[in-house]
Coordinates of C-alpha atoms and ligand atoms in Angstrom, one line a residue:
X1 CA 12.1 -17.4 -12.1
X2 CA 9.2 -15.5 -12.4
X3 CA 6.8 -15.2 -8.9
X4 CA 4.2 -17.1 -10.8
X5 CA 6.5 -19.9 -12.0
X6 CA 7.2 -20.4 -8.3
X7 CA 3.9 -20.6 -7.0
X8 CA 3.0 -22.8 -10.0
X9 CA 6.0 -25.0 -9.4
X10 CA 5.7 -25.5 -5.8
X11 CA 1.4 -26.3 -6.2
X12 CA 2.5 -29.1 -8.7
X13 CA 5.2 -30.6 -6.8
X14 CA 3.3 -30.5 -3.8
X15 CA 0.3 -32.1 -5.5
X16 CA 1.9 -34.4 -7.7
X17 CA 4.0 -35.9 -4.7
X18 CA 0.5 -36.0 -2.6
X19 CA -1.3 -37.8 -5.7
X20 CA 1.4 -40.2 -6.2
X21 CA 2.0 -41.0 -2.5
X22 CA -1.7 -41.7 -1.7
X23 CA -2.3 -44.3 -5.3
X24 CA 1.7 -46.2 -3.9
X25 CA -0.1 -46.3 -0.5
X26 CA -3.4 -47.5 -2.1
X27 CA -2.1 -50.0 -4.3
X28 CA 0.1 -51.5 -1.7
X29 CA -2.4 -51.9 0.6
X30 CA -4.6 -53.1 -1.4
X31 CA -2.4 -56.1 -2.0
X32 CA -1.8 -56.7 1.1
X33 CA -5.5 -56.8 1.6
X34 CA -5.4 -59.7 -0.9
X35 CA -3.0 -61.7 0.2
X36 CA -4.3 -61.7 3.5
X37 CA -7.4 -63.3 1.9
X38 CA -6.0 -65.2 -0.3
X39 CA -3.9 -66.7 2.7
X40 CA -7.1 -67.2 4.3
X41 CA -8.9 -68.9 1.9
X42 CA -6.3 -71.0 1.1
X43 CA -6.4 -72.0 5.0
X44 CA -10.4 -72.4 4.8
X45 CA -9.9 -74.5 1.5
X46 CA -7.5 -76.9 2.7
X47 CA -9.6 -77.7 5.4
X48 CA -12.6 -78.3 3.4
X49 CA -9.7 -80.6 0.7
X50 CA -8.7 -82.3 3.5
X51 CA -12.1 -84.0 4.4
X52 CA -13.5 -84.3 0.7
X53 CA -9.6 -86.4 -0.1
X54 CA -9.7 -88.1 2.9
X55 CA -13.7 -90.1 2.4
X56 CA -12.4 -90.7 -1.4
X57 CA -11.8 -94.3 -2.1
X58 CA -8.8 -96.2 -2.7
X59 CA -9.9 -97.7 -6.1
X60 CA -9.1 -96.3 -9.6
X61 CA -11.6 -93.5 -9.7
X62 CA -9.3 -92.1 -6.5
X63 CA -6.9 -89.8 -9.1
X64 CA -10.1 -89.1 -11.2
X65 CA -12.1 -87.5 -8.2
X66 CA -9.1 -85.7 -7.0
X67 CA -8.2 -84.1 -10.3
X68 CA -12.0 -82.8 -10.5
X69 CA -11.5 -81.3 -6.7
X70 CA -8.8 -79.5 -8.1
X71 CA -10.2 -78.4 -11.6
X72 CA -13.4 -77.4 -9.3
X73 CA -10.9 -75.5 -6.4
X74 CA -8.6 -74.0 -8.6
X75 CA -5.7 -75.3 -6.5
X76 CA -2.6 -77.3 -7.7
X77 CA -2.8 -80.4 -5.3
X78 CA -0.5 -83.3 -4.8
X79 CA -1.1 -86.1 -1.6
X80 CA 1.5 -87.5 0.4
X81 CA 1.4 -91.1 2.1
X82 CA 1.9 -91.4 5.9
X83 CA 6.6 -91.6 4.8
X84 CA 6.0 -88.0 3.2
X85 CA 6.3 -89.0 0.0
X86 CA 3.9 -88.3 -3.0
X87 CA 1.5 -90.2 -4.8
X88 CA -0.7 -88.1 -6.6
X89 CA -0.6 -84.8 -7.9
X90 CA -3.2 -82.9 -10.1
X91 CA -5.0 -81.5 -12.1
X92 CA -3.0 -83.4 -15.0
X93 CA -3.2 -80.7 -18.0
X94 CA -1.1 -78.5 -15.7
X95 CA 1.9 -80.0 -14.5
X96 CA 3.5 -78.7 -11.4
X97 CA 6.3 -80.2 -9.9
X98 CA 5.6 -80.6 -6.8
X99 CA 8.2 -82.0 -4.7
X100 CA 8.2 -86.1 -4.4
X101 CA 8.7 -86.1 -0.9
X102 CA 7.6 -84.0 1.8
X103 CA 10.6 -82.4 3.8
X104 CA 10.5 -83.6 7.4
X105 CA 10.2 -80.2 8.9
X106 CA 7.8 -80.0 7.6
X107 CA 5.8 -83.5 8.4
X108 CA 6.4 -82.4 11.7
X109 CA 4.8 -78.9 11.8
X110 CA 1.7 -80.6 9.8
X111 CA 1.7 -83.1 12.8
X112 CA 1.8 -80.8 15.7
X113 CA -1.0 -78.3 14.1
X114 CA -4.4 -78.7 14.5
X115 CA -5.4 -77.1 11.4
X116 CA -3.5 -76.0 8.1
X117 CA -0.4 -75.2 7.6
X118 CA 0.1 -71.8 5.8
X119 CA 3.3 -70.9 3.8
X120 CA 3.9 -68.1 2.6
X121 CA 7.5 -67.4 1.5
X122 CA 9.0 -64.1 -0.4
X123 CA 11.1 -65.9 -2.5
X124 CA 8.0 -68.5 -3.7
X125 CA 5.5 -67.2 -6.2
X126 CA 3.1 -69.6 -4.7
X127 CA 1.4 -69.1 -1.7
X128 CA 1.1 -73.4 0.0
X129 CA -1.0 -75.0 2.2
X130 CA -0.5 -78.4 3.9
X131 CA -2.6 -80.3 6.1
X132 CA -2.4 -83.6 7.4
X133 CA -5.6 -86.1 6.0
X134 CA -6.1 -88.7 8.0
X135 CA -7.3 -91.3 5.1
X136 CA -10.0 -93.3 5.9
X137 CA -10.3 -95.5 2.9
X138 CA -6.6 -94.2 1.2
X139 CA -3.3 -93.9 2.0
X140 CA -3.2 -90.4 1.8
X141 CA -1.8 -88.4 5.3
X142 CA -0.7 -84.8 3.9
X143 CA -2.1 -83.0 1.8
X144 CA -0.3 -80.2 -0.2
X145 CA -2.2 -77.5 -2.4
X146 CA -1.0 -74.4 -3.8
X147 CA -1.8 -71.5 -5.6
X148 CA -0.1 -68.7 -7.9
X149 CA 0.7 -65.6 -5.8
X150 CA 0.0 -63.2 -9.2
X151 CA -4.2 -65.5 -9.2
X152 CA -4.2 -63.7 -5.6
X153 CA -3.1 -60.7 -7.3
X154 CA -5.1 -60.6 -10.3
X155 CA -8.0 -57.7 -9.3
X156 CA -5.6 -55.5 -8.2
X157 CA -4.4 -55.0 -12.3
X158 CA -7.8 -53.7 -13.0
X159 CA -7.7 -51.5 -9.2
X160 CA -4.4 -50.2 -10.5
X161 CA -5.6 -49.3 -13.9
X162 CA -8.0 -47.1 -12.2
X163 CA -5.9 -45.9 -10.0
X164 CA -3.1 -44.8 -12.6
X165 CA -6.1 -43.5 -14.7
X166 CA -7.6 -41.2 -11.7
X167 CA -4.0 -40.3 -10.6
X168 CA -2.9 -39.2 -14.5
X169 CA -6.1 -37.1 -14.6
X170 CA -5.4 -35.8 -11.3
X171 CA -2.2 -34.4 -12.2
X172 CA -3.3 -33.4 -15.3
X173 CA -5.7 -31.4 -13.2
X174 CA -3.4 -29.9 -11.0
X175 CA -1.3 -28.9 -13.4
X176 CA -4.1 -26.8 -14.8
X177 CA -5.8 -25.4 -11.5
X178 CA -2.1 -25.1 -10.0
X179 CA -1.2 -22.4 -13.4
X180 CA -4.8 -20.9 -12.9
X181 CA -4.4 -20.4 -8.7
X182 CA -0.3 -19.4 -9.1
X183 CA -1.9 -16.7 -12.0
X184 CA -4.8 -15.8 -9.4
X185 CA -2.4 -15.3 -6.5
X186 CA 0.3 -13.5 -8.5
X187 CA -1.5 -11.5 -10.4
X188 CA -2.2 -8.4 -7.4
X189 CA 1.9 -8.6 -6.7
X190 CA 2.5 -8.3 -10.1
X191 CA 0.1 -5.4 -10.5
X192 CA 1.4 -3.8 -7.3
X193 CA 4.9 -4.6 -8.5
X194 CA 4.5 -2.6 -12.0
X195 CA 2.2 0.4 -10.2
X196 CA 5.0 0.7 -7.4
X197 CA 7.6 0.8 -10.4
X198 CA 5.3 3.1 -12.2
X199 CA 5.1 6.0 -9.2
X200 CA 9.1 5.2 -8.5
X201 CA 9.4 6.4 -12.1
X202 CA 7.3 9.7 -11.5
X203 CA 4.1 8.7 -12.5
X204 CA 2.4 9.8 -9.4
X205 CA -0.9 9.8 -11.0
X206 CA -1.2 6.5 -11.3
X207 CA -3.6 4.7 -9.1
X208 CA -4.6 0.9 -8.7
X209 CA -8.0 -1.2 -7.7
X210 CA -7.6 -4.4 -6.9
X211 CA -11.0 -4.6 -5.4
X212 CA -10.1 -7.3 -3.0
X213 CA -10.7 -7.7 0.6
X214 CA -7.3 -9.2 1.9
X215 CA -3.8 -8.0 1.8
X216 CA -3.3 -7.4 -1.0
X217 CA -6.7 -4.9 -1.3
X218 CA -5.0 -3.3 1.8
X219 CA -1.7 -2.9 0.0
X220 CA -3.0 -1.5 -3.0
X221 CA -4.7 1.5 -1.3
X222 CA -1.6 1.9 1.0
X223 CA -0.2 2.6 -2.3
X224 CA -2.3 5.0 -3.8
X225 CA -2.4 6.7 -0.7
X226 CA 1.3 6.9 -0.9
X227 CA 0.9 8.0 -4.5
X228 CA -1.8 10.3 -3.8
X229 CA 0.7 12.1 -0.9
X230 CA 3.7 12.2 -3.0
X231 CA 0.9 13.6 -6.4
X232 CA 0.4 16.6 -3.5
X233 CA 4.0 16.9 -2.3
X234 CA 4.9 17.3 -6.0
X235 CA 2.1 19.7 -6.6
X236 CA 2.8 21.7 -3.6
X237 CA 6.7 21.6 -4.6
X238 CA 5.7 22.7 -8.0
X239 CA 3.6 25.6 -6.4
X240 CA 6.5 26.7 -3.9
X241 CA 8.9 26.4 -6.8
X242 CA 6.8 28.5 -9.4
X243 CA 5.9 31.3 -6.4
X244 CA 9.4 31.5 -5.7
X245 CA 10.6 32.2 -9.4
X246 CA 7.2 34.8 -10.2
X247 CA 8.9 36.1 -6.4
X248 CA 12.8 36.3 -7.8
X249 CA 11.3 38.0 -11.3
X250 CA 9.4 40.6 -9.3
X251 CA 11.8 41.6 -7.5
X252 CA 14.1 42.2 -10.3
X253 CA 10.9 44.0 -12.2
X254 CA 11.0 45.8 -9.5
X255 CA 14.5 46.9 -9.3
X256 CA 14.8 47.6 -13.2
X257 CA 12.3 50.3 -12.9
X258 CA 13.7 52.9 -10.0
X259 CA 17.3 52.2 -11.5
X260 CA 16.4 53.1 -15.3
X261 CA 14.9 56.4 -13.9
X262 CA 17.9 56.6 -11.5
X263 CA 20.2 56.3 -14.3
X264 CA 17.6 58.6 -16.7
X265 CA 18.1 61.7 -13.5
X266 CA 22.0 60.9 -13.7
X267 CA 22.4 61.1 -16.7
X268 CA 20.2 64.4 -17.2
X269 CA 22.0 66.2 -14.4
X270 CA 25.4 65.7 -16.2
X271 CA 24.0 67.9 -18.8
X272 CA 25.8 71.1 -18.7
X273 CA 23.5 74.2 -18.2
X274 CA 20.5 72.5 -16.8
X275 CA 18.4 75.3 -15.2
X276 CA 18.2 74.7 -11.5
X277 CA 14.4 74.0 -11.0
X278 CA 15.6 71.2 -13.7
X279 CA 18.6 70.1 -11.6
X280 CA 16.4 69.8 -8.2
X281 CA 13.6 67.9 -10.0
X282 CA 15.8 65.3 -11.3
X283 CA 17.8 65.5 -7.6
X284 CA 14.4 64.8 -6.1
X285 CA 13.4 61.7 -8.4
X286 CA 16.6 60.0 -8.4
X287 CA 16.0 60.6 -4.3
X288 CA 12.6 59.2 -4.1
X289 CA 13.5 56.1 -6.1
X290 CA 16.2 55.3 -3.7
X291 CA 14.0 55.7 -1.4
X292 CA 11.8 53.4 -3.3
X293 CA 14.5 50.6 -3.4
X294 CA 15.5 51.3 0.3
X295 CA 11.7 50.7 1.4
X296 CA 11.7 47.5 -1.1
X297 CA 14.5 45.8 0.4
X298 CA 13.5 46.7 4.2
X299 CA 10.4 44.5 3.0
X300 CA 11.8 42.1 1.7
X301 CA 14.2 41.7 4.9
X302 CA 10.8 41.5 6.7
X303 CA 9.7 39.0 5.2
X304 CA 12.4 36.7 5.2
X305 CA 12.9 37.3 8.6
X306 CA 8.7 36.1 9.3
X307 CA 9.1 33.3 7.1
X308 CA 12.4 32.0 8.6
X309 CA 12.6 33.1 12.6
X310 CA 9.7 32.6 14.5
X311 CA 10.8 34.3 17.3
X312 CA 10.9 37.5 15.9
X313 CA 7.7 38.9 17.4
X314 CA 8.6 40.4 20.7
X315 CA 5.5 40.5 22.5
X316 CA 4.6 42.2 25.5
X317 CA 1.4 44.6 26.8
X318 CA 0.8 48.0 25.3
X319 CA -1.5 50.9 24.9
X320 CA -3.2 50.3 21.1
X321 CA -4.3 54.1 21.1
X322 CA -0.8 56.0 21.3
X323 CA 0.2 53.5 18.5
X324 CA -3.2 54.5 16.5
X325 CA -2.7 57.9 17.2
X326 CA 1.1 58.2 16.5
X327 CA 0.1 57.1 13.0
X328 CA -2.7 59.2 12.7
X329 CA -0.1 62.1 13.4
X330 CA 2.6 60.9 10.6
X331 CA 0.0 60.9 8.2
X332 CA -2.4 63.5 9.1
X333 CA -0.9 66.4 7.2
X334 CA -0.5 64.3 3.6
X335 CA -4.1 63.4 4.1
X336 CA -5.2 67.0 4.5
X337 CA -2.7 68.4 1.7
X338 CA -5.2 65.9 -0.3
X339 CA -8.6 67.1 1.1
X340 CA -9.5 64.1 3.1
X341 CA -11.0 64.1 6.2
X342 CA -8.6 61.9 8.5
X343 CA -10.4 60.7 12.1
X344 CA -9.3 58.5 14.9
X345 CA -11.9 56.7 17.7
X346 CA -10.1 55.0 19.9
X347 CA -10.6 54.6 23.6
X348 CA -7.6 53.5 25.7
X349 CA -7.1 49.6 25.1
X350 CA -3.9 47.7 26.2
X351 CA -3.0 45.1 23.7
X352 CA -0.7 42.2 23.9
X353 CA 1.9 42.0 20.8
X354 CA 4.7 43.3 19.5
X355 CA 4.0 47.0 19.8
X356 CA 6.7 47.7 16.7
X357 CA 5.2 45.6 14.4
X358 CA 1.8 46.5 15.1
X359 CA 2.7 50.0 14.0
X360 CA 4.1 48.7 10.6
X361 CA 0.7 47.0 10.5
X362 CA -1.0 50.3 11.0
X363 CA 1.0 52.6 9.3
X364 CA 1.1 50.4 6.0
X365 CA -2.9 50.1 5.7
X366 CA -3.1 54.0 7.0
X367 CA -0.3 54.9 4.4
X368 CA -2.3 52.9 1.5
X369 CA -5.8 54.5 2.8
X370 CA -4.4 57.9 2.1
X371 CA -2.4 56.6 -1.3
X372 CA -5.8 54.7 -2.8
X373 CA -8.0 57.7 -1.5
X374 CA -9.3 60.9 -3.2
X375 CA -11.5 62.6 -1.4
X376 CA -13.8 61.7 1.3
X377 CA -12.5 60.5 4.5
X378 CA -10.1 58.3 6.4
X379 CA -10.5 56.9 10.3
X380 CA -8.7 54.6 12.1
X381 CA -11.2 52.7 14.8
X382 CA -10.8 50.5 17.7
X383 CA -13.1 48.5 19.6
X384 CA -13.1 46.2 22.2
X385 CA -15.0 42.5 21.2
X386 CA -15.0 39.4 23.2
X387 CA -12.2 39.5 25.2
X388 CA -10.1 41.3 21.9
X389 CA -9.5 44.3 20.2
X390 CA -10.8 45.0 17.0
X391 CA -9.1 47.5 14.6
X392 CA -10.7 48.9 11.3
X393 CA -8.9 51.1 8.8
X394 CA -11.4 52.5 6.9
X395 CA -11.8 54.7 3.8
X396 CA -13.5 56.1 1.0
X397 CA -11.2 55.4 -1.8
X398 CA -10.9 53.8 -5.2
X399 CA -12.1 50.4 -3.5
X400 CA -10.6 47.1 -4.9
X401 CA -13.3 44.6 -6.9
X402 CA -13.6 40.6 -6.1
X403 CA -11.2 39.7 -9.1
X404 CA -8.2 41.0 -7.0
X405 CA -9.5 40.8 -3.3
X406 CA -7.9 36.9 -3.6
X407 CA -4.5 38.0 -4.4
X408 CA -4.3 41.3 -2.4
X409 CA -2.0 39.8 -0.1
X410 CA 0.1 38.2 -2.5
X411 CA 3.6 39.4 -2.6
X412 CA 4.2 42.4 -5.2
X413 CA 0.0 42.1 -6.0
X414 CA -1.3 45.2 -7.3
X415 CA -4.7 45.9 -8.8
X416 CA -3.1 48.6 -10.7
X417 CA 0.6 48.5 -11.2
X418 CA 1.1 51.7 -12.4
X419 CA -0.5 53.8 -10.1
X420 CA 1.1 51.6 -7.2
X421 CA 4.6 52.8 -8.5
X422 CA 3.5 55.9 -9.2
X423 CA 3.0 56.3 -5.9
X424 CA 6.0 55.2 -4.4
X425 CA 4.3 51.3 -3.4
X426 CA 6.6 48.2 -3.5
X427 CA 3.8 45.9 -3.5
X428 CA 4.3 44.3 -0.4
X429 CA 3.0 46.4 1.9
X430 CA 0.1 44.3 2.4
X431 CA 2.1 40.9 2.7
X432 CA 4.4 42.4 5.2
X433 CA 0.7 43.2 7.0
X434 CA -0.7 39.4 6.5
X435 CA 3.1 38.3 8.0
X436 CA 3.1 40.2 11.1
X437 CA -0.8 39.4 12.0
X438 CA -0.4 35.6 11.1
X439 CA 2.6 35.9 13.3
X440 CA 0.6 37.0 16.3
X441 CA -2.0 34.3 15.5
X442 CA -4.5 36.6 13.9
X443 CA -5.1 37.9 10.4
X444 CA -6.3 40.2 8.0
X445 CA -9.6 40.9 6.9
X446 CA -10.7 43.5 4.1
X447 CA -14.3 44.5 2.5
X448 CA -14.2 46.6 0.0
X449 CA -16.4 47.7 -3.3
X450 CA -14.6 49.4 -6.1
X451 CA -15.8 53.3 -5.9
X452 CA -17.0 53.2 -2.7
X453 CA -14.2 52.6 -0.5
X454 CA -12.1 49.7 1.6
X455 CA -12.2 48.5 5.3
X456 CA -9.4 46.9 6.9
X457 CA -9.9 44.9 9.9
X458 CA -7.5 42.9 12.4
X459 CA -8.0 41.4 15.6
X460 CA -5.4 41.5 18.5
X461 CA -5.9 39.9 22.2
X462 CA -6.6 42.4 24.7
X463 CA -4.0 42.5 27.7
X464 CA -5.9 42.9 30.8
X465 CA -3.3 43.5 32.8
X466 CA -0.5 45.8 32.0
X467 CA 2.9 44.2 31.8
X468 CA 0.8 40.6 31.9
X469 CA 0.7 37.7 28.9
X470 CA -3.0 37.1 30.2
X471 CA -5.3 37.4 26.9
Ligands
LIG1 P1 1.6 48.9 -2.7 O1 3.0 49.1 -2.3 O2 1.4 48.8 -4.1 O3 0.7 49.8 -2.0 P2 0.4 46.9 -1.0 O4 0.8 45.5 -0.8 O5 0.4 47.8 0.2 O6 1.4 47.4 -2.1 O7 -1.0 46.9 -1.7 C1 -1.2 46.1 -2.7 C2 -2.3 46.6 -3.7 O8 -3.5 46.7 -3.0 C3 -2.0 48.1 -4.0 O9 -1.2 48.2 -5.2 C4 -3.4 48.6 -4.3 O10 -3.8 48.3 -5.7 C5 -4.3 47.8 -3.4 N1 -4.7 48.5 -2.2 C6 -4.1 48.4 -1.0 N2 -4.8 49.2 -0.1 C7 -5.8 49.8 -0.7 C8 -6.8 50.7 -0.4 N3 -7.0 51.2 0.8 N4 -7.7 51.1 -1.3 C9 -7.6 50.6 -2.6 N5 -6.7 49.7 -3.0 C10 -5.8 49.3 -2.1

């Protein structure tokens, strides 16, 4: 049964029990009410019968008066002598049979009370009075007079009309406000019901408005927060999922390439009679692209390493300059085979990080300043700022334009694929850079104009104690 058929179901049956219980109570009280009056009425009347019988005379006009008292009263009378037994009884065109003599219980109770004698007995459907009349020119002594119960009870047949009437409408009522309330109060579970059933399907878009105030309002947006959370959990799952398949096809672009010309160089030095220049060329390429695969895998190690083990940044305090300069060395002769002017301005600064991976840091933007760079010049800065040190690798190279500045730092980005492999790159030099800084808490900043040059800049706490963690 349906939630709605409950509700429905339990309003009526509530209701209709309510409703019926309150017209039984009415309608019985309301007879009791009557009877009480009638019984006191008939006690009022008797009296009143009593001295109008007992001032009637003797003579022939005696049963003639009496049956008018009881046309006029409405009661069945009959009178008694002082030996209980009866001599009249009236009104004539309605015989009753009352009893011929009075039972001596009776005689006596009438006797002893000072007013009328009520009687009132379930199993009679008249309700009796008697009442001793002490005749004054007759020989009645008792008087009996009765009445119908169901005279007594005669309003309450038009009361109980009413009653039934109101109480059918009533439930006829109910049964229509109970179906609309049950469908007003139902209605937000079963909405919440299908929208929850909706989102456990995969329909996380789905959202619901209730636009209520009480529980059910409160519900509702717990659930489309709830869908809202898993909408992003899906979307970010989505994102991680379609980054690492672009991620697994890089890497295998990138594989494909130095193994064809691996295999190209091979195949070429099998030739028979290949001059020797020939030989060492295709000895050096087939070199260099292992190399190439080498460097690509070391990366990738690197970066699996940051993005599972956190602890793999060894920090401790260090002189930033050697490091600068120890670059500057490695790559000062390349630069200068090229014609660049290659500078380093450093003062002494002791740094606190892992000195190894600050020097990948360096040498990977140092090693792309000379690869991206022409002519012009090349210098690695430092400076201290606020308590840090700040590092700019700057040149004046083939710059990179807005389009690609997003994605720079995206694994295997390149603004110009070719000329990246053409020159050895892997296309993660610049992740493995981003890694290692976000690992130290810091990051990577780059301006750059396309013509002009690029600026690299990272930030690293300055040690101000040697051998200390202070920042
Ligand atoms: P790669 O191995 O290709 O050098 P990186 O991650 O180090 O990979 O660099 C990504 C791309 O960013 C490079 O392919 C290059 O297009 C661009 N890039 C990096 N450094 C510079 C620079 N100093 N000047 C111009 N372009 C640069």
């Amino acid at each position: 049964m349906s939630i709605r058929s409950k509700l429905a179901w339990t309003f009526i049956l509530l209701l209709i029990f309510g409703i019926t219980a309150i017209s039984s109570y009415s309608i019985l009280f309301i007879r009791n009410f009557l009877l009480a009056e009638g019984e006191q009425q008939i006690y009022d009347d008797a009296e009143w019968l009593a001295l109008t019988i007992q001032n009637l005379p003797a003579d022939n006009r005696f049963e003639t008066d009496l049956n008018e008292a009881a046309v006029i009263s409405g009661y069945r009378i009959a009178v008694y002598d002082s030996d209980g037994e009866i001599f009249a009884s009236v009104p004539y065109d309605e015989p009753y049979d009352a009893p011929s003599s009075l039972d001596i219980d009776i005689v006596d109770m009438i006797r002893n009370e000072p007013g009328p004698l009520v009687q009132n007995r379930p199993e009679s459907d008249r309700l009796i009075a008697f009442v001793s009349v002490p005749g004054i020119g007759n020989p009645a002594q008792y008087l009996q007079i009765s009445q119908l119960k169901d005279e007594i009870y005669e309003p309450i047949r038009t009361i109980r009309w009413i009653i039934y009437t109101g109480m059918f409408i009533s439930i006829g009522l109910v049964i229509l406000v109970s179906v609309l309330f049950a469908r007003y109060m139902s209605r937000p579970i079963v909405q919440l019901e299908e929208t929850a059933r909706s989102i456990a399907e995969g329909n996380v878009e789905k959202t619901l408005h209730l636009n209520r105030k009480d529980e059910f309002g409160t519900l509702a947006e717990s659930l489309n927060r709830m869908a809202s959370r898993l909408q992003k959990d899906n979307e970010e799952l989505k994102r991680i999922y379609e980054k690492q398949s672009q991620f697994f096809a890089d890497i295998t672009h990138e594989l494909r390439n130095p193994l064809h010309t691996i295999a190209g160089a091979l195949e070429m030095l099998q030739m028979d009679g290949l001059p020797e220049n020939q030989k060492k060329h295709y000895l050096n390429t087939a070199t260099r692209q292992t190399e190439r695969i080498h460097r690509l895998f070391k990366d990738l190690v690197t970066l699996q390493r940051y993005d599972s083990d956190e602890h793999f940044i060894e920090k401790k305090s260090f002189n930033l300059a050697e490091v600068l300069r120890q670059v500057f060395e490695l790559y000062y002769p390349a630069a200068k085979e090229k014609g660049i002017d290659m500078k380093v301005e450093t003062d002494s600064h002791q740094v606190y990080a892992d000195p190894n991976k600050i020097e990948q840091v360096v040498d990977n933007l140092v090693s792309n300043a000379v690869k991206y760079t022409n002519s012009g010049e090349i210098q690695i800065v430092s400076v201290r700022e606020n308590g840090q040190v700040r590092v700019e690798i700057k040149d004046t190279g083939l710059g990179i334009s807005d389009e690609h500045l997003k994605r720079l730092f995206d694994r295997f980005y390149r603004t110009d694929k070719a000329r990246s492999r053409d020159k050895g790159g892997t296309g993660l030099g610049l992740s493995v850079v981003k890694s290692i800084l976000n690992a130290h808490d810091s990051d990577i900043e780059v301006i750059s104009k396309p013509g002009e040059g690029s600026v690299f800049i990272f930030k690293l706490p300055h040690a101000f104690h040697s051998g200390s963690s202070e920042r």
